[in-house]
Amino acid sequence: MRKIVGVVIALFLMYPLLVFSCSKVPHFELSRFISPETCGGCHDEIYAQWKASMHNLSHFDEIYRAAAFYHLKGLTESAAIKEAEHCVVCHTPIGYFTGFPKKVSEERDNPEKIPEIAKEGVQCDYCHSATGAYAVYNNQMKLDPGHGEANPGTKRGPFKDSQSDFHKSEYSKFHTSSEMCGVCHDVKHVVFGTKLETTYEEWKKGPYNSPDAEKRIPCQGCHMYHRPGIPATGSTERPKNPGVAAIGGPKRAHIFTHYFVGGNMAMPSLHGDKTKAKMAKERLENAAVLAIDDRNIASGKIAVVVKNVGAGHYLPTGLTDVRQMWLEVVVKDRAGRVVFSSGVADAKGYLPDGAVIFNTVFGDGKGNAVDNIAKAKEILRNHRIPPKGSVEEVIVFPANVPKHLVVRVRLLYRGASQKLVDDLLGAGKLRLPVVVMAETKKDIVL
Ligand code: HEC
Ligand code: HEC
Ligand code: HEC
Ligand code: HEC
Ligand code: HEC
């Protein structure tokens, strides 16, 4: 009897939680969402910018798909399977919220059942039907879509006086804030709660989130000012982009751009867009600076200081267990002979042991590293550079230091280790481009 009472009380106490967690996964009819091509009929420039962006490619992204299918293999623990199946909530959001695919395995086994609109990834009508968020992680977006093209409903955005013959318009403070982005750009393990991606949290706790609204630079303040030749980072100008938001629309002081470029060069290029790779390169080249401190060179040590001057979050951010940002150090003597090196990739593009890498390593809860995030119960290492902050790396020479040396240090970036890409896609399938984010050289005479 006592047990039954206990269970009843427990259920009673859990009731709000159960209702809340159910209310977090609303269901919408697919016919309510509108294809991006339709929006593009009037919003032609915005459509062209968004096309082949990582938002448009979030479902098709070959590296994502290979990783998602790979992560599912061989899992036995139900908590891990739950996480591994959940990727679609962000990568194929309209599919998830309209019923198919609800799981990665459904996507893998029945790709022909995925609706075309869902394949378009994070798209116009998804973002512009948003009214807020239940919580700012794991895509817990509150949505209020219209009813298809015949009755498109309200599209929300930055204007207070916007009018269109096609849809109703409404000003939305949410769309001007970082929370809008944080809904998907903070990722937690669905069962273990391990923080897998923390871009929004990093920004929220960082210097760009000024308490003074005038000085605050939200995600949009950099990423939606970015256009070719204007990387719009923390270390470069972020000039306004005057123009029109739609064909025949009024002239506006600023039109938020929709390229959504981060560091990914490979995917947009693979899908036929060369502009975004150039833009990603420009972005990465304005993110960090390097300095060499040779005060302790006599005892065989040099310090390299890496400063994050351009990113509104840590460097790197997002998928930091996969992204590869590292220091390449080459020391030559006067005759040009290499006397020391670290982080120099081999012919296959693989890094040697001992390279200085800025990343995150997840663990299984017992201190062993795991490469499948579905098994991530803890964070074993989180070595990255905070916004406007710096990290000092001390490099120790193994042998005696020559009298005259030339030290060259480069900060390099690529979307993943080449080994991971070879494992996922097959050797030789895709060589990831490496970007020189920063470089410095010093002539030292002892
Ligand atoms: C028939 C043309 C047309 C189509 C199709 C169209 N729009 Fe618009 N939209 C406009 C015009 C015109 C404006 C007004 C622009 C302005 O105020 O500067 C506008 C404004 C907007 C705004 C700004 C709202 C605000 O208050 O800030 C958003 C967001 C928007 N549209 C999203 C969409 C989306 C998403 C789609 C596709 C589902 C779409 N539009 C389809 C013509 C169109
Ligand atoms: C990831 C979410 C997201 C996606 C996808 C997206 N937008 Fe936007 N869009 C925004 C946000 C956020 C703003 C306003 C930024 C601000 O005010 O800080 C905006 C602004 C706009 C505006 C107002 C004019 C401007 O650019 O400032 C229009 C019109 C618009 N979007 C149309 C579209 C269309 C059409 C598509 C698809 C081709 C699209 N959006 C895709 C988030 C998105
Ligand atoms: C519905 C979920 C969702 C929302 C909302 C969202 N994003 Fe994203 N975003 C994604 C996903 C998923 C990817 C990665 C796709 C991939 O790599 O396969 C991504 C990728 C990006 C990238 C490219 C990263 C790279 O490595 O190049 C940038 C930049 C970005 N988002 C910025 C934003 C900004 C700014 C906002 C807010 C205006 C925003 N996102 C809102 C889901 C979202
Ligand atoms: C002060 C400018 C600035 C602000 C604000 C900013 N970013 Fe960035 N972002 C950058 C720069 C520079 C890079 C390129 C360096 C890098 O890849 O980390 C970048 C890269 C990214 C990437 C790709 C990271 C990777 O390497 O895979 C994503 C995703 C992203 N930003 C999302 C966001 C989101 C979401 C917000 C708001 C919570 C935001 N950014 C705020 C400047 C900014
Ligand atoms: C809460 C939203 C969310 C969920 C859930 C999610 N992702 Fe992502 N994913 C993102 C965002 C945002 C990015 C872009 C971050 C960046 O660029 O660093 C991304 C990027 C990626 C990329 C990088 C692709 C590339 O081309 O470099 C891979 C791989 C990936 N995700 C795999 C997964 C897998 C596997 C799962 C499920 C186990 C998953 N994601 C679940 C939001 C999500």
XYZ file of C-alpha atoms and ligand atoms in Angstrom:
661
model
C 0.000 0.000 0.000
C 2.776 2.382 1.049
C 4.507 1.648 -2.247
C 1.368 2.436 -4.250
C 0.879 5.718 -2.370
C 4.509 6.531 -3.075
C 4.060 5.867 -6.777
C 0.878 7.951 -6.872
C 2.597 10.839 -5.107
C 5.597 10.545 -7.404
C 3.347 10.608 -10.482
C 1.484 13.578 -9.044
C 4.735 15.462 -8.489
C 5.986 14.522 -11.947
C 2.728 15.576 -13.636
C 3.771 19.147 -14.473
C 7.075 17.817 -15.752
C 5.331 15.229 -17.952
C 2.916 17.799 -19.331
C 5.758 20.228 -19.902
C 7.951 17.737 -21.708
C 5.011 16.676 -23.894
C 4.127 20.265 -24.700
C 7.699 20.713 -25.877
C 7.198 18.417 -28.855
C 4.245 19.951 -30.673
C 3.021 18.461 -33.940
C 2.238 20.441 -37.094
C 0.724 19.383 -40.390
C 3.310 19.448 -43.164
C 0.932 21.459 -45.384
C 1.345 24.416 -43.019
C 4.936 25.089 -44.098
C 5.906 26.943 -47.246
C 8.815 26.132 -49.528
C 11.781 28.579 -49.544
C 11.430 28.903 -53.335
C 8.074 30.621 -52.784
C 9.605 33.156 -50.391
C 12.442 33.607 -52.877
C 9.938 34.791 -55.491
C 9.874 38.152 -53.675
C 12.859 37.922 -51.304
C 15.224 37.108 -54.151
C 18.499 38.364 -52.656
C 17.879 36.848 -49.229
C 16.981 33.542 -50.880
C 20.177 33.549 -52.958
C 22.269 34.210 -49.830
C 20.587 31.461 -47.822
C 20.796 28.870 -50.639
C 23.733 26.474 -49.989
C 24.259 28.056 -46.565
C 24.832 25.584 -43.752
C 21.223 26.193 -42.718
C 20.001 25.125 -46.155
C 22.439 22.165 -46.107
C 21.843 21.019 -42.526
C 19.965 17.930 -43.723
C 22.050 17.106 -46.806
C 25.446 17.836 -45.209
C 27.433 14.697 -46.096
C 29.650 14.872 -43.008
C 26.652 15.272 -40.714
C 24.822 12.352 -42.333
C 27.834 10.061 -42.221
C 28.427 10.995 -38.573
C 24.774 10.500 -37.614
C 24.545 7.043 -39.231
C 27.952 6.056 -37.843
C 27.059 7.136 -34.304
C 24.003 4.865 -34.287
C 26.037 1.750 -34.994
C 26.711 -0.653 -32.164
C 24.921 1.317 -29.447
C 23.223 -0.757 -26.755
C 22.467 1.679 -23.919
C 18.982 3.167 -24.418
C 20.101 6.638 -23.268
C 22.803 6.699 -25.929
C 20.384 5.483 -28.626
C 17.947 8.241 -27.673
C 20.617 10.876 -28.208
C 21.898 9.350 -31.446
C 18.350 9.306 -32.868
C 17.652 12.939 -31.910
C 19.920 14.743 -34.404
C 17.007 15.366 -36.811
C 15.385 17.889 -34.450
C 17.934 20.503 -35.567
C 19.295 19.110 -38.822
C 15.853 18.325 -40.379
C 13.586 20.461 -38.160
C 10.448 20.640 -40.334
C 10.590 16.869 -40.800
C 10.839 16.334 -37.069
C 7.964 18.638 -36.146
C 5.635 17.382 -38.906
C 6.217 13.695 -38.216
C 8.933 12.336 -40.524
C 11.759 11.729 -39.870
C 11.361 11.696 -36.083
C 14.578 9.690 -35.791
C 17.892 9.340 -37.592
C 17.158 5.645 -38.249
C 13.897 6.579 -40.043
C 15.857 8.956 -42.229
C 18.479 6.272 -42.925
C 15.984 3.482 -43.700
C 13.288 5.389 -45.610
C 14.897 8.395 -47.269
C 12.202 8.387 -49.975
C 9.602 9.325 -47.344
C 11.296 12.610 -46.393
C 9.250 15.551 -47.683
C 11.042 18.022 -49.978
C 10.370 20.970 -47.649
C 12.043 19.117 -44.772
C 15.125 18.397 -46.876
C 15.649 22.154 -47.219
C 16.945 22.158 -43.644
C 16.713 25.242 -41.450
C 14.634 27.339 -43.820
C 12.739 30.633 -44.162
C 9.302 29.601 -42.977
C 10.693 27.673 -40.016
C 12.619 30.647 -38.618
C 10.025 33.274 -39.516
C 7.136 31.323 -37.946
C 8.945 31.315 -34.595
C 7.387 33.279 -31.749
C 9.832 32.416 -28.959
C 11.342 29.415 -27.208
C 10.313 26.975 -24.477
C 13.998 26.734 -23.582
C 17.134 28.047 -25.262
C 18.701 24.713 -26.281
C 17.922 21.564 -28.315
C 15.610 23.430 -30.711
C 12.718 23.945 -28.320
C 11.273 26.623 -30.583
C 7.724 27.920 -30.199
C 6.179 27.950 -33.672
C 3.105 29.526 -35.183
C 3.205 28.668 -38.892
C 0.459 29.717 -41.277
C -1.576 27.279 -43.369
C 0.425 26.966 -46.546
C 0.559 29.297 -49.529
C -3.195 29.907 -49.632
C -3.104 31.339 -46.131
C 0.536 31.984 -45.203
C -0.151 33.573 -41.802
C 2.254 35.942 -40.081
C 5.985 36.221 -40.798
C 7.949 37.780 -37.987
C 11.036 39.934 -38.374
C 12.876 43.145 -37.503
C 10.509 45.720 -39.027
C 7.749 47.538 -37.191
C 6.065 48.883 -40.347
C 6.406 46.048 -42.806
C 3.679 45.268 -45.336
C 3.313 42.529 -47.890
C 0.419 41.427 -50.098
C 1.319 37.796 -49.498
C 1.636 37.433 -45.745
C 0.965 39.359 -42.576
C 4.076 40.865 -40.980
C 4.885 41.417 -37.338
C 7.776 42.933 -35.416
C 9.493 40.313 -33.257
C 12.025 41.227 -30.586
C 12.919 37.537 -30.388
C 14.282 37.637 -33.946
C 16.649 40.470 -33.048
C 18.113 38.589 -30.078
C 20.732 35.865 -29.660
C 18.117 33.613 -28.040
C 16.653 33.018 -31.492
C 19.955 31.432 -32.545
C 20.697 29.869 -29.168
C 17.622 27.659 -29.457
C 19.679 25.439 -31.787
C 23.217 26.645 -31.091
C 23.242 25.175 -27.592
C 23.092 21.401 -27.653
C 22.683 19.171 -24.614
C 22.661 15.376 -24.465
C 18.943 14.534 -24.237
C 19.410 12.091 -21.336
C 22.753 12.816 -19.666
C 22.451 16.599 -19.990
C 26.130 16.873 -20.997
C 26.743 20.200 -22.736
C 27.714 19.187 -26.281
C 27.657 22.622 -27.951
C 27.608 25.903 -26.012
C 27.923 28.749 -28.551
C 24.960 30.648 -27.115
C 26.037 30.172 -23.489
C 29.567 31.333 -24.378
C 28.158 34.479 -25.954
C 25.707 35.045 -23.084
C 28.470 34.964 -20.458
C 30.909 36.868 -22.658
C 31.792 40.529 -23.303
C 29.645 40.962 -26.440
C 26.529 40.510 -24.312
C 26.792 44.004 -22.873
C 24.158 44.974 -20.279
C 23.867 48.179 -22.297
C 21.525 47.246 -25.170
C 23.164 49.860 -27.413
C 26.557 48.202 -27.095
C 25.375 44.594 -27.156
C 26.378 42.640 -30.259
C 24.097 39.622 -30.701
C 24.844 36.770 -33.108
C 23.017 38.705 -35.840
C 25.309 41.730 -35.222
C 28.203 39.790 -36.760
C 26.767 36.878 -38.731
C 23.912 38.811 -40.372
C 26.128 41.769 -41.291
C 28.579 39.462 -43.059
C 28.792 39.710 -46.849
C 31.577 39.116 -49.382
C 34.561 41.317 -48.489
C 32.962 42.407 -45.194
C 33.551 39.676 -42.601
C 31.884 41.750 -39.825
C 33.739 40.308 -36.837
C 34.748 41.675 -33.434
C 38.008 42.941 -34.950
C 36.655 44.433 -38.187
C 34.055 47.021 -39.164
C 30.443 45.920 -39.219
C 28.918 48.469 -41.608
C 25.197 48.533 -42.307
C 23.871 46.902 -45.461
C 21.319 49.314 -46.937
C 18.877 47.948 -49.511
C 15.455 46.385 -49.938
C 14.137 43.277 -48.221
C 11.858 42.274 -51.095
C 11.331 43.133 -54.755
C 9.483 46.445 -54.729
C 9.911 46.851 -50.954
C 10.913 50.174 -49.363
C 14.565 51.167 -49.018
C 15.878 50.229 -45.547
C 18.949 51.360 -43.614
C 20.000 47.760 -42.968
C 19.016 44.436 -44.462
C 20.211 41.505 -42.362
C 22.160 39.152 -44.611
C 21.357 35.438 -44.716
C 24.641 33.763 -45.726
C 25.010 32.266 -42.215
C 28.718 31.639 -42.680
C 30.884 30.247 -39.882
C 34.021 28.222 -40.540
C 32.593 25.640 -42.928
C 34.239 25.923 -46.339
C 33.895 22.367 -47.610
C 30.117 21.874 -47.626
C 28.916 24.969 -49.519
C 31.693 24.340 -52.098
C 30.656 20.700 -52.451
C 27.143 21.956 -53.190
C 28.296 24.366 -55.882
C 28.664 27.632 -53.921
C 32.197 29.049 -54.009
C 31.331 32.418 -52.430
C 30.692 30.993 -48.963
C 34.053 29.265 -48.749
C 35.733 32.620 -49.427
C 33.546 34.270 -46.818
C 34.351 31.582 -44.235
C 38.041 32.120 -44.934
C 37.696 35.873 -44.427
C 35.846 35.247 -41.200
C 38.480 32.856 -39.855
C 41.301 35.212 -40.870
C 39.807 37.928 -38.681
C 39.143 35.839 -35.593
C 42.520 35.569 -33.839
C 45.993 37.091 -33.475
C 49.264 35.491 -32.371
C 52.282 36.748 -30.457
C 55.595 35.089 -29.591
C 57.156 35.704 -26.194
C 60.830 34.679 -26.178
C 61.840 35.884 -22.704
C 62.712 32.346 -21.583
C 64.378 31.206 -24.757
C 67.723 30.691 -23.018
C 66.139 27.910 -20.967
C 64.638 26.385 -24.127
C 61.107 27.765 -23.850
C 58.997 30.008 -26.019
C 55.487 31.079 -25.242
C 52.856 31.580 -27.920
C 49.911 33.770 -27.017
C 46.686 33.232 -28.978
C 44.086 35.959 -28.636
C 40.446 35.721 -29.717
C 39.788 39.164 -31.195
C 36.973 38.453 -33.616
C 34.562 35.798 -32.382
C 31.587 36.514 -30.128
C 32.096 33.129 -28.476
C 34.985 30.781 -27.733
C 37.426 29.838 -30.459
C 36.616 27.374 -31.768
C 32.917 27.039 -30.940
C 30.034 24.729 -31.778
C 31.175 21.243 -32.595
C 34.399 21.589 -30.669
C 35.022 17.867 -30.256
C 35.239 17.642 -34.051
C 36.624 20.997 -35.248
C 40.393 21.162 -35.462
C 42.139 24.412 -34.554
C 45.801 24.012 -33.767
C 49.249 25.604 -33.587
C 51.876 24.762 -36.152
C 55.322 25.701 -34.883
C 58.475 25.460 -37.012
C 61.863 26.563 -35.675
C 64.814 26.826 -38.027
C 68.445 27.661 -37.404
C 70.340 30.270 -39.346
C 71.128 27.838 -42.141
C 67.422 27.086 -42.614
C 67.539 23.623 -41.036
C 64.462 22.672 -39.056
C 65.571 22.190 -35.436
C 62.107 21.789 -33.971
C 58.552 21.431 -35.171
C 55.112 20.772 -33.757
C 51.693 20.421 -35.386
C 53.014 19.959 -38.935
C 50.542 17.764 -40.843
C 51.899 14.805 -42.825
C 51.217 14.062 -46.508
C 47.837 12.515 -45.626
C 46.919 15.644 -43.669
C 47.152 13.893 -40.289
C 48.639 15.644 -37.251
C 51.541 14.202 -35.260
C 51.230 13.457 -31.530
C 51.870 16.369 -29.225
C 50.338 19.092 -31.389
C 48.740 21.957 -29.453
C 45.010 21.623 -30.232
C 42.139 23.783 -28.979
C 39.163 21.487 -28.520
C 36.808 19.554 -26.260
C 37.099 15.877 -25.341
C 34.099 13.991 -23.960
C 34.270 11.033 -21.594
C 32.201 7.958 -20.733
C 31.749 8.922 -17.072
C 34.739 6.845 -16.007
C 37.438 9.064 -17.433
C 37.791 7.313 -20.806
C 37.553 9.466 -23.912
C 34.629 8.770 -26.280
C 34.328 9.944 -29.875
C 30.585 9.249 -30.079
C 28.673 12.119 -28.465
C 25.785 9.745 -27.766
C 28.011 8.247 -25.037
C 29.197 11.597 -23.641
C 28.624 11.660 -19.891
C 31.346 14.142 -18.960
C 33.766 16.710 -20.331
C 37.373 15.584 -19.913
C 39.017 18.520 -21.619
C 37.797 21.936 -22.678
C 40.769 23.890 -23.937
C 39.656 26.873 -26.014
C 40.008 30.650 -26.178
C 37.284 32.852 -24.653
C 35.874 35.904 -26.501
C 38.315 38.842 -26.174
C 40.484 36.534 -24.033
C 43.772 34.767 -24.672
C 45.580 31.546 -23.921
C 49.325 31.092 -23.557
C 51.010 27.916 -24.775
C 54.552 27.172 -23.666
C 56.627 25.216 -26.135
C 59.685 23.459 -24.769
C 62.611 22.570 -27.011
C 63.850 19.034 -26.458
C 67.472 19.776 -27.460
C 69.880 22.685 -27.111
C 68.829 25.927 -28.629
C 70.931 27.292 -31.502
C 72.366 30.808 -31.193
C 70.253 32.209 -34.001
C 66.788 30.900 -34.674
C 63.767 31.761 -36.744
C 60.441 30.819 -35.195
C 57.324 30.625 -37.320
C 53.942 30.001 -35.706
C 50.636 29.568 -37.520
C 47.151 29.096 -36.096
C 45.368 26.671 -38.423
C 41.736 25.596 -38.749
C 39.750 22.923 -40.494
C 36.256 21.567 -39.963
C 37.455 18.188 -38.647
C 40.554 16.061 -38.460
C 41.371 14.574 -41.870
C 41.449 11.149 -40.209
C 37.805 11.501 -39.122
C 36.742 12.596 -42.620
C 38.602 9.637 -44.154
C 36.981 7.253 -41.659
C 33.491 8.659 -42.277
C 33.503 9.183 -46.036
C 36.325 6.888 -47.187
C 39.985 7.756 -47.770
C 40.592 10.247 -50.566
C 36.900 11.258 -50.870
C 37.179 14.771 -49.424
C 40.279 16.729 -48.501
C 39.280 19.419 -46.021
C 40.771 22.844 -46.702
C 43.089 24.227 -44.008
C 42.837 27.959 -43.279
C 45.668 30.018 -41.832
C 43.794 32.026 -39.179
C 46.890 33.896 -38.010
C 50.620 33.763 -38.543
C 53.704 35.305 -36.951
C 57.453 34.999 -37.280
C 60.314 36.008 -35.049
C 64.063 36.170 -35.554
C 65.783 35.462 -32.275
C 69.481 35.919 -31.562
C 70.694 34.660 -28.199
C 4.529 38.178 -52.947
C 5.805 38.605 -52.402
C 6.252 37.956 -51.104
C 6.360 36.626 -50.807
C 6.039 35.425 -51.675
C 6.913 36.561 -49.468
N 7.129 37.820 -48.965
Fe 7.888 38.311 -47.183
N 7.651 40.276 -47.564
C 7.267 40.784 -48.772
C 7.335 42.228 -48.729
C 7.009 43.190 -49.863
C 7.758 42.567 -47.432
C 7.978 43.955 -46.866
C 9.435 44.352 -46.902
C 9.735 45.569 -46.061
O 8.926 45.922 -45.207
O 10.810 46.140 -46.223
C 7.955 41.306 -46.737
C 8.418 41.220 -45.427
C 8.826 40.037 -44.832
C 9.429 39.932 -43.527
C 9.695 41.072 -42.560
C 8.626 41.120 -41.518
C 8.880 42.122 -40.422
O 7.872 42.626 -39.849
O 10.025 42.420 -40.113
C 9.682 38.620 -43.302
C 10.333 38.008 -42.068
C 9.247 37.893 -44.466
N 8.711 38.780 -45.383
C 9.374 36.527 -44.606
C 8.831 35.814 -45.678
C 8.826 34.381 -45.765
C 9.412 33.432 -44.729
C 8.218 34.043 -46.939
C 7.928 32.664 -47.467
C 7.144 31.826 -46.592
C 7.836 35.287 -47.588
N 8.221 36.335 -46.791
C 7.198 35.373 -48.813
C 6.850 40.077 -49.879
C 6.760 38.695 -49.946
C 18.064 30.668 -38.908
C 16.850 31.439 -39.013
C 16.542 32.165 -40.293
C 16.418 31.623 -41.551
C 16.665 30.191 -41.981
C 15.988 32.685 -42.393
N 15.895 33.846 -41.695
Fe 15.223 35.640 -42.381
N 15.811 36.528 -40.665
C 16.185 35.850 -39.521
C 16.436 36.799 -38.472
C 16.898 36.430 -37.076
C 16.182 38.088 -39.007
C 16.260 39.443 -38.285
C 17.617 39.754 -37.698
C 17.585 40.875 -36.687
O 16.636 41.647 -36.663
O 18.529 40.965 -35.883
C 15.760 37.876 -40.384
C 15.346 38.880 -41.265
C 14.616 38.633 -42.431
C 13.899 39.613 -43.208
C 13.822 41.096 -42.955
C 14.815 41.802 -43.845
C 16.230 41.609 -43.411
O 16.907 40.702 -43.963
O 16.685 42.296 -42.508
C 13.338 38.959 -44.269
C 12.484 39.562 -45.376
C 13.711 37.567 -44.162
N 14.484 37.413 -43.046
C 13.367 36.595 -45.054
C 13.914 35.323 -45.081
C 13.819 34.396 -46.203
C 13.074 34.666 -47.476
C 14.500 33.277 -45.854
C 14.770 32.033 -46.673
C 15.390 32.213 -47.975
C 14.999 33.481 -44.503
N 14.640 34.735 -44.098
C 15.696 32.536 -43.751
C 16.324 34.490 -39.368
C 16.243 33.568 -40.406
C 16.429 25.461 -36.162
C 17.757 25.424 -35.640
C 18.693 26.587 -35.894
C 18.485 27.939 -35.642
C 17.242 28.591 -35.089
C 19.715 28.602 -35.985
N 20.630 27.695 -36.450
Fe 22.470 28.117 -37.180
N 22.744 26.149 -37.641
C 21.867 25.127 -37.338
C 22.434 23.866 -37.780
C 21.783 22.501 -37.619
C 23.676 24.181 -38.381
C 24.722 23.230 -38.929
C 24.419 22.536 -40.144
C 25.569 21.604 -40.496
O 26.732 21.921 -40.251
O 25.255 20.532 -41.029
C 23.825 25.628 -38.286
C 24.904 26.329 -38.810
C 25.132 27.684 -38.621
C 26.295 28.398 -39.077
C 27.422 27.829 -39.912
C 28.464 27.154 -39.059
C 29.700 26.739 -39.796
O 30.391 25.867 -39.281
O 30.027 27.283 -40.848
C 26.183 29.688 -38.632
C 27.170 30.822 -38.830
C 24.932 29.781 -37.935
N 24.299 28.552 -37.952
C 24.448 30.946 -37.333
C 23.157 31.073 -36.827
C 22.597 32.331 -36.389
C 23.314 33.657 -36.390
C 21.318 32.062 -35.991
C 20.292 33.034 -35.464
C 19.913 34.118 -36.345
C 21.089 30.634 -36.164
N 22.229 30.077 -36.679
C 19.905 29.974 -35.873
C 20.649 25.249 -36.710
C 20.054 26.456 -36.383
C 31.744 39.572 -32.516
C 31.323 38.839 -33.688
C 30.583 37.528 -33.476
C 29.450 37.314 -32.711
C 28.708 38.291 -31.845
C 29.113 35.918 -32.902
N 30.005 35.307 -33.743
Fe 29.908 33.407 -34.413
N 31.723 33.630 -35.348
C 32.449 34.793 -35.383
C 33.720 34.525 -36.027
C 34.825 35.533 -36.265
C 33.733 33.167 -36.371
C 34.841 32.385 -37.083
C 35.738 31.679 -36.113
C 35.199 30.354 -35.686
O 34.895 29.522 -36.551
O 35.039 30.137 -34.474
C 32.458 32.630 -35.921
C 32.067 31.307 -36.078
C 30.817 30.803 -35.747
C 30.382 29.452 -35.994
C 31.214 28.358 -36.641
C 32.109 27.731 -35.598
C 32.929 26.571 -36.061
O 34.143 26.689 -36.102
O 32.359 25.535 -36.370
C 29.099 29.345 -35.517
C 28.227 28.121 -35.536
C 28.749 30.632 -34.948
N 29.806 31.496 -35.103
C 27.527 30.940 -34.374
C 27.302 32.076 -33.598
C 26.146 32.260 -32.733
C 25.025 31.274 -32.588
C 26.317 33.468 -32.101
C 25.468 34.089 -31.029
C 25.192 33.245 -29.853
C 27.534 34.057 -32.623
N 28.107 33.177 -33.512
C 28.029 35.309 -32.288
C 32.044 36.030 -34.912
C 30.925 36.251 -34.105
C 20.204 21.255 -30.779
C 20.537 21.234 -32.186
C 21.404 20.127 -32.723
C 21.282 18.783 -32.528
C 20.245 18.029 -31.700
C 22.352 18.165 -33.288
N 23.082 19.115 -33.941
Fe 24.651 18.790 -35.192
N 24.912 20.771 -35.407
C 24.156 21.740 -34.775
C 24.742 23.036 -35.026
C 24.210 24.349 -34.515
C 25.887 22.806 -35.821
C 26.883 23.842 -36.326
C 27.930 24.085 -35.256
C 29.268 24.434 -35.796
O 29.392 24.780 -36.966
O 30.237 24.338 -35.053
C 25.956 21.371 -36.056
C 26.935 20.763 -36.839
C 27.098 19.397 -36.953
C 28.140 18.744 -37.734
C 29.207 19.423 -38.577
C 29.000 19.178 -40.019
C 30.093 19.730 -40.916
O 29.875 19.751 -42.153
O 31.156 20.126 -40.451
C 28.011 17.398 -37.518
C 28.915 16.290 -38.057
C 26.878 17.210 -36.644
N 26.333 18.441 -36.326
C 26.424 15.978 -36.200
C 25.335 15.812 -35.345
C 24.893 14.523 -34.894
C 25.522 13.187 -35.266
C 23.826 14.750 -34.069
C 23.018 13.747 -33.271
C 23.770 12.836 -32.446
C 23.598 16.188 -34.035
N 24.527 16.800 -34.832
C 22.578 16.790 -33.318
C 23.003 21.545 -34.050
C 22.538 20.324 -33.611
